[in-house]
Every structure is written in C-alpha cells, then in structure tokens.
Amino acid sequence: DSGVTQTPKHLITATGQRVTLRCSPRSGDLSVYWYQQSLDQGLQFLIQYYNGEERAKGNILERFSAQQFPDLHSELNLSSLELGDSALYFCASSAGLADTDTQYFGPGTRLTVL
Amino acid sequence: DAKTTQPPSMDCAEGRAANLPCNHSTISGNEYVYWYRQIHSQGPQYIIHGLKNNETNEMASLIITEDRKSSTLILPHATLRDTAVYYCIVRPYDSWGKLQFGAGTQVVVTP
C-alpha cells in the first residue's frame, strides 16, 4: 500500500459525458501527479500540482483539467469524453519538488467510455 | 531527455537472481536512474534509484556502470510475485518530477 488513494476504482460512462477522478496523496506529500495509461500509448504524464499550484504539464488534452485543493487532494476532470479516453488513470504523490523526490502511485481508476 | 533501452521480455526461475539490464547511453551527469515496476495494471511501484553509486535496498540492488551508460537491476531471489513489467527511467535534474515511462521489460518468474 503506497498511501495514495484514488476513487472510484472503476468508472463506466458514455461518450460526451464528464467525469471527475479523485486522488488523496500520502500524508505530508505536497506534489500530486496525474498519469494516463492506455493500451496503445503506455504510461503518459499528464500534469503536476505542487501545494495547490500547477507546476508542469504533459500531453494533457484541453478537454481535461485538474486542480489541487487546500487539503492537498486533487481532482482530474475529463469532459466531452471519447472512446479513446478509455484508460487507466493513475495519481502519484511526492514530498515536494526536489528532483530526487520519489513518486508513489495510487491503485488507479479504470475509465471505460462506451 | 535521455532515452532508455530495455529488453522487451525475460524469464527467470523462482529463487534465482533476476538481472534486468537497461541502456541509457545518452544520460547526462545530473540525471538519475529510477526503476519502477507494474504488476498487472496496478499502480507502478517504486523500486530503487541512483545517480552513480551502486545502491541497495530491501527490494533490489542497482548497479550503474562507471561511465553511467548502462545499469542493471538485480532482484536477488525472484519470487512469483515479482512477475511484472519493470521500467528503467532516466530522470532529468530539472524534470519537475515528470517520469517518462518506456515500454519496460516484462519479467515472468516461473516455478
């Protein structure tokens, strides 16, 4: 158990819909990262937040957005969903911004878009 | 960013040491080598990381060559639960934490 929690575990929805994925980082960790893992793309970095502020962006679609709240939990919002958005979404957390900070991953949310 | 090359798959007998190679010939002096593994769609699990010295923890050992162009992850006594995809990642010093995962090595531990 990494200490990172994600809800829900599974999500099934239809094209065009909007969903919210939630992540609670390990106690004391200030950085949160979101990754997407699809069958054809592998694990891809989406976005990073540190203490409530966006710090880095990867190949995140404009239809996707995220935020980190004062209690440090984070939410990833996916809108106008397409079939290709079906994937595993992982959240990770680390202590801060140091380049040697280890990232610990949550169990993931499996999103299925029908 | 430095790229890594790993064999796509390897088998290992239970109880034996598993030696997982990784080539990172374009690594820069301030880039760390990280190893993660992913067991069947679970979240990636941190194993170990290093800069230039060999490292050991309760899970594995990391051997980095003197020129830092390659490394080997050693699982000393592989068990069936070590069956997973193992990722070798070179992490730039100013990466802001982003991890770039490649295809990894599928390790299958057999009885």
XYZ file of C-alpha atoms in Angstrom:
225
model
C 0.000 0.000 0.000
C 1.596 3.233 -1.208
C -0.587 5.506 0.914
C -2.056 7.200 -2.170
C -5.779 6.659 -2.580
C -7.874 7.057 -5.697
C -11.603 6.944 -6.207
C -13.500 5.499 -7.874
C -11.762 2.252 -8.813
C -13.873 1.784 -11.890
C -15.943 4.201 -13.918
C -18.125 3.386 -16.889
C -19.702 6.211 -18.816
C -20.848 7.242 -22.260
C -19.268 9.386 -24.929
C -19.818 13.092 -24.435
C -20.096 12.814 -20.684
C -17.942 14.393 -17.969
C -16.313 12.593 -15.048
C -14.201 13.521 -12.057
C -11.421 11.351 -10.687
C -10.197 11.944 -7.176
C -6.798 11.452 -5.574
C -5.619 11.776 -1.998
C -1.835 11.974 -1.680
C 0.262 10.348 1.005
C 0.219 12.186 4.303
C 2.625 15.118 4.125
C 3.172 14.993 0.368
C 2.700 18.327 -1.385
C 3.105 17.254 -5.022
C 0.490 15.371 -6.984
C 0.929 13.956 -10.484
C -1.578 12.502 -12.915
C -0.716 9.852 -15.499
C -2.765 8.115 -18.155
C -2.133 4.552 -19.279
C -3.839 3.358 -22.408
C -3.118 0.174 -24.324
C -1.513 1.921 -27.273
C 0.258 4.795 -25.508
C 1.698 3.314 -22.353
C 2.081 5.454 -19.238
C 1.927 9.145 -20.090
C 2.440 12.085 -17.754
C -0.493 14.494 -17.781
C 0.001 17.195 -15.173
C 1.645 18.024 -11.839
C 0.484 20.185 -8.946
C 2.501 21.392 -6.006
C 0.785 22.808 -2.941
C -2.217 23.916 -4.956
C -0.394 25.322 -7.967
C 0.136 23.797 -11.378
C 3.857 23.111 -11.907
C 4.206 21.054 -15.055
C 2.087 19.929 -17.944
C 2.470 16.969 -20.202
C 0.332 15.908 -23.136
C -2.909 16.760 -21.414
C -5.864 17.382 -23.684
C -7.758 20.655 -23.451
C -10.854 18.656 -22.526
C -9.047 17.550 -19.386
C -8.375 19.747 -16.382
C -7.133 19.244 -12.874
C -6.832 21.060 -9.616
C -5.332 20.574 -6.177
C -7.324 21.741 -3.201
C -6.130 23.323 0.072
C -6.316 19.941 1.792
C -3.944 18.728 -0.983
C -6.298 16.241 -2.568
C -6.543 16.537 -6.323
C -9.223 16.017 -8.914
C -8.870 15.275 -12.609
C -11.842 16.360 -14.682
C -12.408 14.751 -18.047
C -15.102 16.224 -20.272
C -16.640 15.552 -23.687
C -15.417 12.022 -23.306
C -14.422 9.996 -26.350
C -13.914 6.281 -26.787
C -10.175 6.867 -26.878
C -10.205 8.283 -23.365
C -10.768 4.797 -22.022
C -7.677 4.103 -19.958
C -6.210 3.653 -16.524
C -5.621 6.944 -14.745
C -3.003 6.981 -12.020
C -2.267 9.579 -9.441
C 1.119 9.775 -7.749
C 2.429 11.930 -4.948
C 5.804 13.018 -3.690
C 7.062 15.063 -0.795
C 7.901 18.243 -2.645
C 9.694 19.465 -5.710
C 13.163 18.047 -5.235
C 14.299 16.134 -8.272
C 15.100 13.139 -6.163
C 11.659 13.018 -4.605
C 10.252 9.564 -5.110
C 6.786 9.331 -6.593
C 4.383 6.871 -5.042
C 1.478 5.762 -7.175
C -2.103 5.051 -6.283
C -4.041 1.987 -7.443
C -5.599 3.848 -10.360
C -9.057 4.482 -11.761
C -10.123 2.411 -14.740
C -12.259 4.545 -17.045
C -14.360 2.888 -19.707
C -16.128 5.102 -22.225
C -18.880 3.349 -24.180
C 15.700 13.660 -22.153
C 17.876 10.576 -22.099
C 16.249 7.550 -23.628
C 16.450 4.063 -22.193
C 16.570 0.717 -23.917
C 15.375 -2.429 -22.201
C 14.770 -5.942 -23.494
C 11.048 -6.458 -24.080
C 10.865 -9.612 -22.013
C 12.807 -12.052 -19.911
C 12.140 -15.157 -17.879
C 13.578 -16.005 -14.507
C 13.386 -19.116 -12.354
C 11.912 -18.738 -8.915
C 14.588 -18.420 -6.243
C 17.263 -17.326 -8.679
C 18.595 -13.813 -9.124
C 16.995 -11.749 -11.872
C 19.321 -9.329 -13.644
C 17.478 -6.683 -15.634
C 19.627 -4.594 -17.980
C 18.992 -1.033 -19.084
C 20.935 1.002 -21.581
C 20.972 4.781 -21.228
C 23.956 5.803 -23.319
C 22.887 9.463 -23.643
C 22.490 10.062 -19.918
C 23.748 13.377 -18.586
C 25.775 13.877 -15.453
C 22.891 15.151 -13.346
C 20.294 12.613 -14.416
C 19.154 9.890 -12.049
C 18.276 6.321 -12.953
C 14.979 5.147 -11.470
C 13.384 1.732 -11.514
C 9.682 1.105 -11.109
C 7.607 -1.988 -11.683
C 3.955 -2.525 -12.504
C 2.172 -5.702 -11.582
C -0.748 -6.342 -13.922
C -2.472 -2.935 -14.174
C -1.747 -1.995 -10.574
C -0.116 1.347 -9.865
C 3.607 1.478 -10.627
C 5.712 0.618 -7.603
C 8.969 2.389 -6.831
C 11.927 0.043 -6.517
C 15.166 1.980 -6.327
C 17.110 4.877 -7.821
C 20.698 6.036 -8.123
C 22.995 8.622 -9.635
C 26.389 6.980 -9.986
C 26.992 4.780 -6.983
C 25.559 1.322 -6.620
C 22.516 1.228 -4.416
C 20.779 -1.492 -2.428
C 17.534 -1.594 -0.525
C 15.218 -4.288 0.772
C 13.787 -4.904 -2.674
C 16.718 -4.830 -5.048
C 20.201 -3.693 -5.952
C 21.087 -1.197 -8.643
C 24.429 -1.442 -10.378
C 25.410 1.549 -12.520
C 28.454 1.267 -14.766
C 31.298 3.677 -14.243
C 30.530 5.572 -17.461
C 26.830 5.585 -16.403
C 25.732 4.463 -19.848
C 24.009 1.371 -18.544
C 22.650 -0.132 -15.364
C 21.391 -3.430 -14.024
C 18.592 -4.009 -11.574
C 19.122 -7.141 -9.521
C 16.305 -8.942 -7.764
C 18.337 -11.271 -5.539
C 15.828 -14.078 -5.057
C 12.969 -13.801 -7.507
C 9.539 -14.964 -6.403
C 6.357 -15.481 -8.408
C 5.121 -12.147 -7.057
C 7.978 -10.414 -8.860
C 6.300 -11.118 -12.198
C 5.714 -7.621 -13.555
C 6.738 -5.038 -16.124
C 9.920 -3.319 -14.991
C 10.607 0.217 -16.105
C 14.017 1.866 -16.202
C 13.644 5.652 -16.255
C 16.240 8.360 -16.600
C 15.021 11.417 -14.811
C 16.500 14.798 -15.713
C 17.534 17.052 -12.886
C 15.080 19.769 -13.921
C 12.246 17.492 -14.903
C 9.869 18.939 -12.320
C 9.196 15.397 -11.293
C 7.814 14.124 -14.582
C 8.563 10.439 -15.131
C 8.807 9.250 -18.733
C 7.925 5.592 -18.934
C 9.044 3.481 -21.851
C 7.813 0.034 -22.780
C 9.738 -1.677 -19.981
C 10.715 -5.325 -19.607
C 8.068 -7.945 -18.986
C 9.601 -10.286 -16.410
C 7.991 -13.646 -15.862
C 9.140 -15.656 -12.874
C 8.478 -19.356 -13.320
C 8.333 -22.084 -10.654
